[in-house]
Short mmCIF file of N, CA and C in Angstrom, two decimals:
data_model
loop_
_atom_site.label_atom_id
_atom_site.label_comp_id
_atom_site.label_asym_id
_atom_site.label_seq_id
_atom_site.Cartn_x
_atom_site.Cartn_y
_atom_site.Cartn_z
N MET G 18 26.06 87.88 -44.24
CA MET G 18 26.86 89.06 -42.49
C MET G 18 28.02 88.93 -42.43
N LYS G 19 28.92 90.17 -42.28
CA LYS G 19 30.40 90.30 -42.27
C LYS G 19 30.93 89.35 -41.04
N TYR G 20 30.50 89.68 -39.94
CA TYR G 20 31.05 89.19 -38.57
C TYR G 20 29.85 88.42 -37.93
N PHE G 21 30.62 86.89 -37.60
CA PHE G 21 29.22 86.35 -36.57
C PHE G 21 29.72 86.15 -35.11
N GLN G 22 28.72 86.03 -34.64
CA GLN G 22 28.98 85.48 -33.12
C GLN G 22 28.89 83.66 -33.34
N PRO G 23 29.80 83.18 -32.76
CA PRO G 23 29.88 81.76 -32.38
C PRO G 23 28.12 81.01 -32.25
N VAL G 24 27.96 80.54 -32.53
CA VAL G 24 26.88 79.34 -32.03
C VAL G 24 27.12 79.31 -30.37
N LEU G 25 28.20 78.20 -30.24
CA LEU G 25 28.15 77.92 -28.92
C LEU G 25 28.83 79.64 -28.19
N THR G 26 27.95 79.74 -27.17
CA THR G 26 28.64 80.64 -26.20
C THR G 26 28.33 80.54 -25.12
N PRO G 27 28.85 80.85 -23.85
CA PRO G 27 29.14 80.37 -22.79
C PRO G 27 28.15 80.54 -21.71
N THR G 28 27.69 79.40 -21.08
CA THR G 28 26.33 78.58 -20.44
C THR G 28 27.11 79.48 -18.72
N ILE G 29 25.65 80.54 -18.10
CA ILE G 29 25.88 80.84 -16.79
C ILE G 29 24.52 80.20 -16.04
N LEU G 30 24.75 80.40 -14.65
CA LEU G 30 23.88 79.82 -13.90
C LEU G 30 23.46 81.53 -13.38
N ILE G 31 22.31 81.62 -13.41
CA ILE G 31 21.22 81.90 -12.30
C ILE G 31 20.41 81.99 -11.92
N GLY G 32 20.43 81.49 -10.13
CA GLY G 32 19.11 81.27 -9.46
C GLY G 32 19.39 79.69 -10.10
N ASN G 33 18.42 78.88 -9.99
CA ASN G 33 17.95 77.73 -10.53
C ASN G 33 18.09 77.52 -11.97
N SER G 34 18.26 78.05 -12.82
CA SER G 34 18.50 78.19 -14.49
C SER G 34 19.31 78.63 -15.08
N LEU G 35 19.67 77.79 -16.27
CA LEU G 35 21.06 77.88 -16.84
C LEU G 35 20.48 78.71 -17.75
N TYR G 36 21.66 79.54 -18.63
CA TYR G 36 21.46 81.08 -19.55
C TYR G 36 22.26 80.89 -20.88
N TRP G 37 21.87 81.03 -22.00
CA TRP G 37 22.75 80.84 -22.85
C TRP G 37 22.53 81.50 -24.14
N SER G 38 23.18 82.28 -24.57
CA SER G 38 22.52 82.84 -26.21
C SER G 38 22.70 81.92 -27.70
N TYR G 39 21.74 82.22 -28.38
CA TYR G 39 22.26 81.18 -29.34
C TYR G 39 21.88 82.28 -30.77
N VAL G 40 22.62 81.73 -31.75
CA VAL G 40 22.94 82.76 -32.85
C VAL G 40 22.97 82.31 -34.01
N LEU G 41 21.76 81.84 -35.20
CA LEU G 41 22.23 80.91 -35.83
C LEU G 41 20.58 81.34 -37.22
N GLY G 42 21.05 82.27 -37.79
CA GLY G 42 19.43 82.11 -39.06
C GLY G 42 18.73 83.28 -37.85
N GLY G 43 18.81 83.59 -36.86
CA GLY G 43 17.94 85.13 -35.90
C GLY G 43 19.00 84.85 -34.71
N ALA G 44 18.48 85.31 -33.21
CA ALA G 44 19.04 85.50 -32.53
C ALA G 44 17.77 84.84 -30.81
N CYS G 45 18.00 83.96 -30.19
CA CYS G 45 17.83 83.94 -29.06
C CYS G 45 18.41 83.73 -27.41
N ILE G 46 17.48 84.25 -26.53
CA ILE G 46 18.30 83.76 -25.25
C ILE G 46 17.67 82.05 -25.13
N ILE G 47 18.22 81.24 -24.52
CA ILE G 47 17.79 79.67 -23.78
C ILE G 47 17.75 79.54 -22.84
N GLU G 48 16.41 79.33 -21.72
CA GLU G 48 16.96 79.16 -20.40
C GLU G 48 16.17 77.89 -19.94
N PHE G 49 17.18 77.25 -19.05
CA PHE G 49 17.09 75.70 -18.69
C PHE G 49 16.63 75.99 -17.08
N ASP G 50 15.68 75.73 -17.14
CA ASP G 50 15.14 75.70 -15.04
C ASP G 50 15.23 74.23 -14.60
N LEU G 51 16.20 74.41 -13.88
CA LEU G 51 16.61 73.36 -13.09
C LEU G 51 15.88 72.41 -12.38
N ASP G 52 14.88 72.97 -11.74
CA ASP G 52 13.83 72.62 -11.12
C ASP G 52 12.43 71.78 -11.82
N THR G 53 12.34 72.41 -13.14
CA THR G 53 11.22 72.43 -13.15
C THR G 53 11.77 71.36 -14.71
N GLN G 54 12.51 71.10 -14.81
CA GLN G 54 13.28 70.90 -16.49
C GLN G 54 12.66 71.23 -17.32
N ARG G 55 12.22 72.53 -17.80
CA ARG G 55 11.88 73.01 -18.81
C ARG G 55 12.57 74.22 -19.72
N LEU G 56 12.42 73.70 -20.68
CA LEU G 56 12.95 75.16 -21.61
C LEU G 56 11.82 76.36 -21.80
N ALA G 57 12.82 77.17 -21.90
CA ALA G 57 11.87 78.42 -22.50
C ALA G 57 13.12 79.51 -23.25
N LEU G 58 12.16 80.18 -24.31
CA LEU G 58 13.11 80.83 -25.41
C LEU G 58 13.10 82.71 -24.99
N ILE G 59 13.88 83.42 -24.53
CA ILE G 59 13.11 84.66 -24.37
C ILE G 59 14.24 85.73 -25.58
N GLU G 60 13.63 86.45 -25.74
CA GLU G 60 14.32 87.51 -26.92
C GLU G 60 14.94 88.83 -26.63
N PRO G 61 16.26 88.08 -27.16
CA PRO G 61 17.26 89.47 -26.52
C PRO G 61 15.87 90.74 -27.40
N THR G 62 17.01 91.82 -26.48
CA THR G 62 16.95 93.49 -27.55
C THR G 62 16.98 93.12 -28.70
N PRO G 63 15.97 94.38 -29.61
CA PRO G 63 16.01 94.48 -30.42
C PRO G 63 17.79 94.75 -31.16
N ASN G 64 18.12 95.52 -30.97
CA ASN G 64 19.54 96.41 -30.87
C ASN G 64 20.65 94.57 -30.75
N ALA G 65 20.29 93.60 -30.22
CA ALA G 65 21.79 92.15 -29.61
C ALA G 65 21.45 91.58 -31.50
N TYR G 66 20.69 92.31 -32.17
CA TYR G 66 21.64 91.49 -33.52
C TYR G 66 20.78 92.39 -34.63
N ALA G 67 20.86 93.68 -34.44
CA ALA G 67 20.65 94.55 -35.42
C ALA G 67 21.64 95.22 -36.57
N HIS G 68 22.68 94.43 -36.02
CA HIS G 68 23.79 95.04 -37.04
C HIS G 68 24.77 94.15 -37.12
N ASP G 69 25.74 93.95 -38.20
CA ASP G 69 25.90 92.62 -38.53
C ASP G 69 27.68 92.73 -37.10
N ASP G 70 28.12 93.98 -36.61
CA ASP G 70 29.02 93.80 -36.17
C ASP G 70 28.83 93.88 -34.39
N THR G 71 27.47 93.39 -34.27
CA THR G 71 26.37 93.46 -32.75
C THR G 71 27.07 92.26 -32.33
N VAL G 72 27.73 91.84 -31.21
CA VAL G 72 27.61 90.61 -30.02
C VAL G 72 26.62 90.82 -29.01
N PHE G 73 26.13 89.73 -28.43
CA PHE G 73 25.40 89.93 -26.82
C PHE G 73 25.53 88.57 -26.65
N ALA G 74 25.79 88.58 -24.51
CA ALA G 74 25.90 87.34 -24.35
C ALA G 74 24.86 87.54 -22.96
N VAL G 75 24.89 86.73 -22.39
CA VAL G 75 23.87 86.27 -20.99
C VAL G 75 24.94 86.56 -20.41
N MET G 76 24.70 87.40 -19.11
CA MET G 76 25.55 87.67 -17.72
C MET G 76 24.11 87.56 -16.05
N PRO G 77 24.88 87.74 -15.28
CA PRO G 77 24.16 88.15 -14.41
C PRO G 77 23.77 89.66 -14.19
N ALA G 78 22.42 90.70 -13.77
CA ALA G 78 22.17 91.80 -14.26
C ALA G 78 23.17 92.53 -12.83
N GLU G 79 23.36 93.57 -12.66
CA GLU G 79 23.53 94.03 -11.60
C GLU G 79 23.43 93.82 -10.40
N ASP G 80 21.77 94.09 -10.17
CA ASP G 80 21.66 93.60 -8.94
C ASP G 80 20.72 92.64 -8.83
N GLY G 81 21.22 91.59 -9.61
CA GLY G 81 20.82 90.06 -9.21
C GLY G 81 19.40 89.52 -11.00
N GLY G 82 19.09 88.40 -10.73
CA GLY G 82 18.42 88.10 -11.75
C GLY G 82 19.45 88.03 -13.49
N LEU G 83 18.30 87.84 -14.19
CA LEU G 83 19.28 87.88 -15.71
C LEU G 83 19.68 89.58 -16.45
N GLY G 84 20.95 89.18 -16.88
CA GLY G 84 20.73 90.34 -17.36
C GLY G 84 21.64 90.01 -18.67
N LEU G 85 21.82 91.09 -19.49
CA LEU G 85 22.33 90.77 -21.18
C LEU G 85 23.59 92.16 -21.65
N ILE G 86 24.33 91.79 -22.11
CA ILE G 86 25.28 92.49 -22.69
C ILE G 86 25.25 92.61 -23.80
N VAL G 87 25.44 93.81 -24.73
CA VAL G 87 25.11 94.36 -26.39
C VAL G 87 26.32 95.23 -26.23
N VAL G 88 27.16 94.24 -27.25
CA VAL G 88 28.36 95.48 -27.96
C VAL G 88 28.25 95.74 -29.12
N LEU G 89 28.01 96.98 -29.72
CA LEU G 89 27.32 97.54 -30.70
C LEU G 89 28.44 98.53 -30.98
N GLY G 90 29.35 97.83 -32.19
CA GLY G 90 30.88 98.68 -32.50
C GLY G 90 31.80 98.57 -30.95
N PHE G 91 32.02 99.94 -30.60
CA PHE G 91 32.90 99.67 -29.31
C PHE G 91 32.29 100.08 -28.06
N GLY G 92 31.23 100.00 -28.32
CA GLY G 92 30.64 100.45 -26.66
C GLY G 92 29.78 99.37 -26.74
N ALA G 93 29.52 99.20 -25.15
CA ALA G 93 28.59 97.98 -24.35
C ALA G 93 27.33 98.77 -23.79
N GLN G 94 25.84 98.03 -23.85
CA GLN G 94 24.86 98.70 -23.53
C GLN G 94 24.56 96.74 -22.69
N LEU G 95 24.37 97.62 -20.84
CA LEU G 95 23.92 96.61 -19.64
C LEU G 95 22.65 96.23 -19.89
N TRP G 96 21.75 95.59 -19.76
CA TRP G 96 20.31 95.33 -19.95
C TRP G 96 19.92 94.40 -18.48
N LYS G 97 18.54 94.45 -18.17
CA LYS G 97 18.19 93.70 -17.15
C LYS G 97 17.00 93.28 -17.50
N TRP G 98 16.55 92.06 -17.06
CA TRP G 98 15.30 91.49 -17.56
C TRP G 98 14.41 91.80 -16.76
N LYS G 99 12.83 92.22 -16.23
CA LYS G 99 12.51 92.51 -15.68
C LYS G 99 11.00 91.42 -16.04
N ALA G 100 10.67 90.67 -15.24
CA ALA G 100 9.70 89.86 -15.60
C ALA G 100 8.48 90.28 -15.25
N GLY G 101 7.57 89.69 -15.69
CA GLY G 101 6.10 90.37 -15.29
C GLY G 101 5.18 89.39 -14.92
N VAL G 102 4.05 89.40 -14.66
CA VAL G 102 3.29 88.73 -14.38
C VAL G 102 3.30 87.52 -14.90
N ARG G 103 3.08 87.89 -16.67
CA ARG G 103 2.89 86.63 -17.11
C ARG G 103 4.15 86.75 -18.10
N HIS G 104 4.38 86.02 -18.80
CA HIS G 104 6.18 85.66 -19.81
C HIS G 104 5.74 87.00 -20.79
N ASP G 105 4.75 87.07 -20.99
CA ASP G 105 4.44 88.48 -22.26
C ASP G 105 4.96 90.07 -21.72
N ASP G 106 4.95 89.93 -20.38
CA ASP G 106 4.34 90.95 -20.00
C ASP G 106 6.28 91.23 -19.49
N ALA G 107 6.86 90.20 -19.53
CA ALA G 107 7.86 90.96 -19.03
C ALA G 107 8.48 91.51 -20.52
N THR G 108 10.37 92.62 -19.67
CA THR G 108 10.83 93.44 -20.68
C THR G 108 12.05 93.50 -20.55
N TRP G 109 13.04 94.30 -21.59
CA TRP G 109 14.54 94.71 -21.37
C TRP G 109 14.08 95.84 -20.88
N VAL G 110 14.95 96.00 -19.65
CA VAL G 110 15.56 97.11 -19.33
C VAL G 110 16.50 97.82 -18.97
N LEU G 111 16.93 99.09 -19.66
CA LEU G 111 18.65 99.22 -20.00
C LEU G 111 19.41 99.78 -19.37
N GLY G 112 20.51 99.44 -18.65
CA GLY G 112 20.84 99.93 -17.03
C GLY G 112 21.93 101.02 -17.26
N ARG G 113 23.13 100.68 -17.88
CA ARG G 113 23.89 101.70 -18.39
C ARG G 113 24.70 101.38 -19.30
N THR G 114 24.88 102.10 -20.16
CA THR G 114 26.11 102.46 -21.05
C THR G 114 28.06 102.58 -21.03
N VAL G 115 28.87 101.79 -21.46
CA VAL G 115 30.05 101.73 -21.49
C VAL G 115 30.84 101.87 -22.48
N GLU G 116 31.50 102.96 -22.85
CA GLU G 116 32.28 103.38 -23.94
C GLU G 116 33.70 102.47 -24.19
N LEU G 117 33.68 101.39 -24.62
CA LEU G 117 34.89 100.59 -24.51
C LEU G 117 36.54 100.96 -24.88
N ASP G 118 35.77 102.01 -26.04
CA ASP G 118 37.20 102.06 -26.43
C ASP G 118 38.04 103.18 -25.93
N LYS G 119 36.27 103.55 -25.04
CA LYS G 119 37.88 104.71 -23.96
C LYS G 119 38.51 103.85 -22.89
N LEU G 120 37.99 102.35 -22.68
CA LEU G 120 38.41 101.56 -21.47
C LEU G 120 39.63 100.89 -21.75
N LEU G 121 39.61 100.51 -23.30
CA LEU G 121 40.67 99.33 -23.42
C LEU G 121 41.28 99.54 -24.55
N PRO G 122 42.59 98.86 -24.62
CA PRO G 122 43.49 99.21 -25.69
C PRO G 122 42.67 98.49 -27.28
N LEU G 123 42.31 99.61 -28.22
CA LEU G 123 41.96 98.86 -29.16
C LEU G 123 42.60 98.88 -30.16
N GLY G 124 43.37 99.25 -30.54
CA GLY G 124 44.29 99.71 -31.32
C GLY G 124 44.12 100.71 -32.76
N ALA G 125 45.30 100.65 -33.16
CA ALA G 125 45.22 102.22 -34.26
C ALA G 125 43.41 102.12 -34.88
N ALA G 126 42.80 103.34 -34.93
CA ALA G 126 41.07 103.42 -35.43
C ALA G 126 40.99 102.69 -36.59
N GLY G 127 42.22 102.82 -37.32
CA GLY G 127 41.99 101.79 -39.16
C GLY G 127 41.95 100.20 -38.80
N LYS G 128 42.83 100.22 -38.13
CA LYS G 128 43.11 98.47 -37.78
C LYS G 128 42.40 97.90 -36.83
N ARG G 129 41.02 98.74 -36.03
CA ARG G 129 40.28 97.59 -35.14
C ARG G 129 39.32 96.80 -35.44
N LYS G 130 39.46 95.75 -35.06
CA LYS G 130 38.57 94.77 -35.73
C LYS G 130 37.06 94.73 -34.40
N PRO G 131 36.05 94.02 -35.28
CA PRO G 131 34.82 93.98 -33.95
C PRO G 131 35.19 93.23 -32.51
N LEU G 132 34.68 94.09 -31.38
CA LEU G 132 35.16 93.20 -30.78
C LEU G 132 34.08 92.39 -30.22
N ALA G 133 34.62 90.75 -29.53
CA ALA G 133 33.84 89.85 -29.22
C ALA G 133 33.93 89.34 -27.93
N LEU G 134 32.98 88.87 -27.48
CA LEU G 134 32.78 88.68 -26.22
C LEU G 134 32.83 87.21 -26.02
N VAL G 135 33.58 86.71 -25.15
CA VAL G 135 34.30 85.55 -25.85
C VAL G 135 34.04 84.12 -24.21
N GLY G 136 33.65 84.89 -23.22
CA GLY G 136 33.40 84.69 -21.35
C GLY G 136 32.47 85.60 -20.57
N PHE G 137 32.76 84.61 -19.44
CA PHE G 137 32.05 85.78 -18.66
C PHE G 137 32.25 84.80 -17.04
N ASP G 138 32.78 85.01 -16.49
CA ASP G 138 32.97 84.58 -14.86
C ASP G 138 31.88 85.54 -14.13
N GLU G 139 30.45 84.85 -13.78
CA GLU G 139 29.77 85.34 -13.04
C GLU G 139 29.74 85.30 -11.83
N GLU G 140 30.45 84.45 -11.23
CA GLU G 140 30.84 84.89 -9.24
C GLU G 140 31.55 86.28 -9.36
N ASN G 141 32.89 86.91 -10.01
CA ASN G 141 32.85 87.58 -9.92
C ASN G 141 32.55 88.96 -10.46
N ASN G 142 32.01 89.11 -11.48
CA ASN G 142 30.98 89.47 -12.61
C ASN G 142 32.20 90.29 -13.42
N VAL G 143 33.05 89.49 -13.80
CA VAL G 143 34.08 89.89 -15.18
C VAL G 143 33.61 89.12 -16.41
N THR G 144 33.65 90.08 -17.60
CA THR G 144 33.43 89.77 -18.66
C THR G 144 35.03 89.49 -19.34
N LEU G 145 35.12 88.39 -20.20
CA LEU G 145 36.29 88.56 -20.93
C LEU G 145 35.95 88.85 -22.92
N VAL G 146 36.66 89.54 -23.01
CA VAL G 146 36.50 90.57 -24.25
C VAL G 146 37.50 90.43 -25.22
N ARG G 147 37.53 90.08 -26.61
CA ARG G 147 38.78 89.75 -27.46
C ARG G 147 38.62 91.13 -28.69
N THR G 148 40.00 91.51 -28.49
CA THR G 148 39.80 92.79 -29.19
C THR G 148 41.57 92.26 -30.13
N SER G 149 41.33 93.39 -30.95
CA SER G 149 42.77 93.19 -32.10
C SER G 149 43.83 93.44 -31.08
N CYS G 150 43.74 93.67 -29.96
CA CYS G 150 45.00 94.01 -29.03
C CYS G 150 45.34 93.18 -28.42
N GLY G 151 44.22 91.92 -27.90
CA GLY G 151 44.22 91.18 -27.31
C GLY G 151 43.29 90.40 -26.49
N ILE G 152 43.27 89.92 -25.59
CA ILE G 152 42.05 89.09 -24.58
C ILE G 152 42.32 90.21 -23.30
N PHE G 153 41.05 90.59 -23.06
CA PHE G 153 41.20 91.36 -22.35
C PHE G 153 40.07 90.70 -20.73
N LEU G 154 40.41 90.78 -19.63
CA LEU G 154 39.03 90.49 -17.98
C LEU G 154 38.87 91.82 -17.61
N VAL G 155 37.44 92.08 -18.31
CA VAL G 155 36.95 93.41 -17.61
C VAL G 155 35.78 93.33 -16.50
N HIS G 156 36.29 93.86 -15.25
CA HIS G 156 34.73 93.73 -14.15
C HIS G 156 34.37 94.84 -14.44
N LEU G 157 33.20 94.54 -14.89
CA LEU G 157 31.41 95.04 -15.10
C LEU G 157 31.22 96.51 -14.15
N GLN G 158 31.17 96.26 -12.89
CA GLN G 158 31.13 97.28 -11.99
C GLN G 158 32.37 98.09 -11.63
N SER G 159 33.53 97.71 -11.36
CA SER G 159 34.50 98.96 -11.38
C SER G 159 35.01 99.62 -12.56
N MET G 160 34.77 98.62 -13.53
CA MET G 160 35.17 99.44 -15.20
C MET G 160 36.41 98.82 -15.55
N THR G 161 37.40 98.50 -14.46
CA THR G 161 39.08 97.86 -14.93
C THR G 161 39.29 96.84 -15.39
N PHE G 162 40.25 96.50 -15.73
CA PHE G 162 40.60 95.66 -16.92
C PHE G 162 41.94 95.07 -16.93
N LYS G 163 42.48 94.00 -17.07
CA LYS G 163 43.49 93.32 -16.83
C LYS G 163 43.58 92.21 -18.51
N ARG G 164 45.14 92.93 -19.01
CA ARG G 164 44.81 92.04 -20.66
C ARG G 164 45.67 90.32 -20.10
N LEU G 165 44.85 89.63 -20.74
CA LEU G 165 45.18 87.89 -20.10
C LEU G 165 46.24 88.07 -21.43
N CYS G 166 46.40 87.85 -22.54
CA CYS G 166 47.08 87.45 -23.49
C CYS G 166 46.90 88.65 -24.63
N ASN G 167 47.85 88.44 -25.99
CA ASN G 167 47.97 89.64 -26.60
C ASN G 167 47.48 88.79 -27.27
N SER G 168 47.80 89.26 -29.08
CA SER G 168 46.26 88.83 -29.89
C SER G 168 46.67 87.78 -30.50
N GLY G 169 47.71 87.71 -30.71
CA GLY G 169 48.36 86.19 -31.64
C GLY G 169 48.31 85.36 -31.34
N SER G 170 48.07 85.01 -29.84
CA SER G 170 48.05 84.02 -28.71
C SER G 170 46.68 83.63 -28.91
N ALA G 171 45.84 84.51 -29.49
CA ALA G 171 44.13 84.47 -28.78
C ALA G 171 43.76 84.53 -30.23
N ARG G 172 44.07 84.23 -31.48
CA ARG G 172 42.90 84.54 -32.60
C ARG G 172 42.21 83.66 -32.99
N ASP G 173 42.72 81.92 -32.25
CA ASP G 173 41.62 81.10 -33.14
C ASP G 173 40.97 80.83 -31.84
N ILE G 174 41.47 81.60 -31.02
CA ILE G 174 40.02 80.63 -29.53
C ILE G 174 38.58 81.39 -29.84
N HIS G 175 37.78 80.78 -29.45
CA HIS G 175 36.58 81.75 -29.64
C HIS G 175 35.43 81.80 -28.32
N ILE G 176 36.18 80.64 -27.50
CA ILE G 176 35.25 80.50 -26.45
C ILE G 176 36.11 80.26 -25.25
N TYR G 177 35.82 81.01 -23.94
CA TYR G 177 36.94 80.62 -22.85
C TYR G 177 35.94 80.35 -21.69
N ASN G 178 36.36 79.59 -21.12
CA ASN G 178 35.62 79.16 -19.74
C ASN G 178 36.96 80.05 -18.23
N ALA G 179 35.81 81.17 -17.92
CA ALA G 179 36.48 81.60 -16.69
C ALA G 179 36.55 80.92 -15.34
N PHE G 180 37.53 80.77 -14.76
CA PHE G 180 37.18 80.06 -13.06
C PHE G 180 38.25 80.46 -12.75
N SER G 181 37.90 80.36 -11.61
CA SER G 181 38.59 80.67 -10.01
C SER G 181 39.28 79.31 -8.63
N SER G 182 39.69 79.22 -8.48
CA SER G 182 40.12 78.29 -7.80
C SER G 182 40.93 79.05 -6.37
N PHE G 183 40.72 77.58 -5.30
CA PHE G 183 41.65 78.29 -3.91
C PHE G 183 41.69 76.84 -3.01
N TYR G 184 42.65 76.68 -2.00
CA TYR G 184 42.65 76.02 -1.29
C TYR G 184 43.05 76.39 -0.31
N ASP G 185 42.99 75.22 0.78
CA ASP G 185 42.87 75.80 2.62
C ASP G 185 44.59 74.98 2.46
N ALA G 186 45.34 75.59 3.11
CA ALA G 186 47.19 75.69 2.74
C ALA G 186 46.87 74.46 3.97
N ASP G 187 46.45 74.89 5.21
CA ASP G 187 46.28 73.26 6.21
C ASP G 187 45.97 72.13 5.90
N ASP G 188 44.79 72.14 4.88
CA ASP G 188 44.96 71.03 4.20
C ASP G 188 45.72 70.37 3.19
N PHE G 189 46.17 71.21 2.42
CA PHE G 189 47.38 71.04 1.58
C PHE G 189 48.09 70.01 2.09
N LEU G 190 48.39 68.88 1.25
CA LEU G 190 49.17 67.73 1.55
C LEU G 190 49.16 67.26 2.72
#
């Protein structure tokens, strides 16, 4: 395989379950239910690992529940997991497609490298995308982005943990 997705991927909390994607000799999504303390494996969409430059990550779906973002080349597909009566009845449903090459600065066409999904903030519905031009924070609903750093300072970092914090000025000091 020419490019690979790191085996370690960001973990997200949706409802009472933790989810993360696992890629090593195949691909799956691992679910850990915090209430029942059980693990389950969910098959990603077939195109999630069909090509060498494809990466995917679990995320909250736009209207809640489990979602999946699949980056194939310079485009992204947003999927939602539709649960059935039985686990066998569940399926992935395509929500929308985003042309990232029209949204993000990716550099000269001949020097572009595959995009990498390197983090996700489920509370703010943003994903962190590494391009050959740097790391970008992409808000998935508004499709706005912000450059966090240039490519030179981020080339050796593979996973980011997005977080936000606040404090009450009255309680400070």
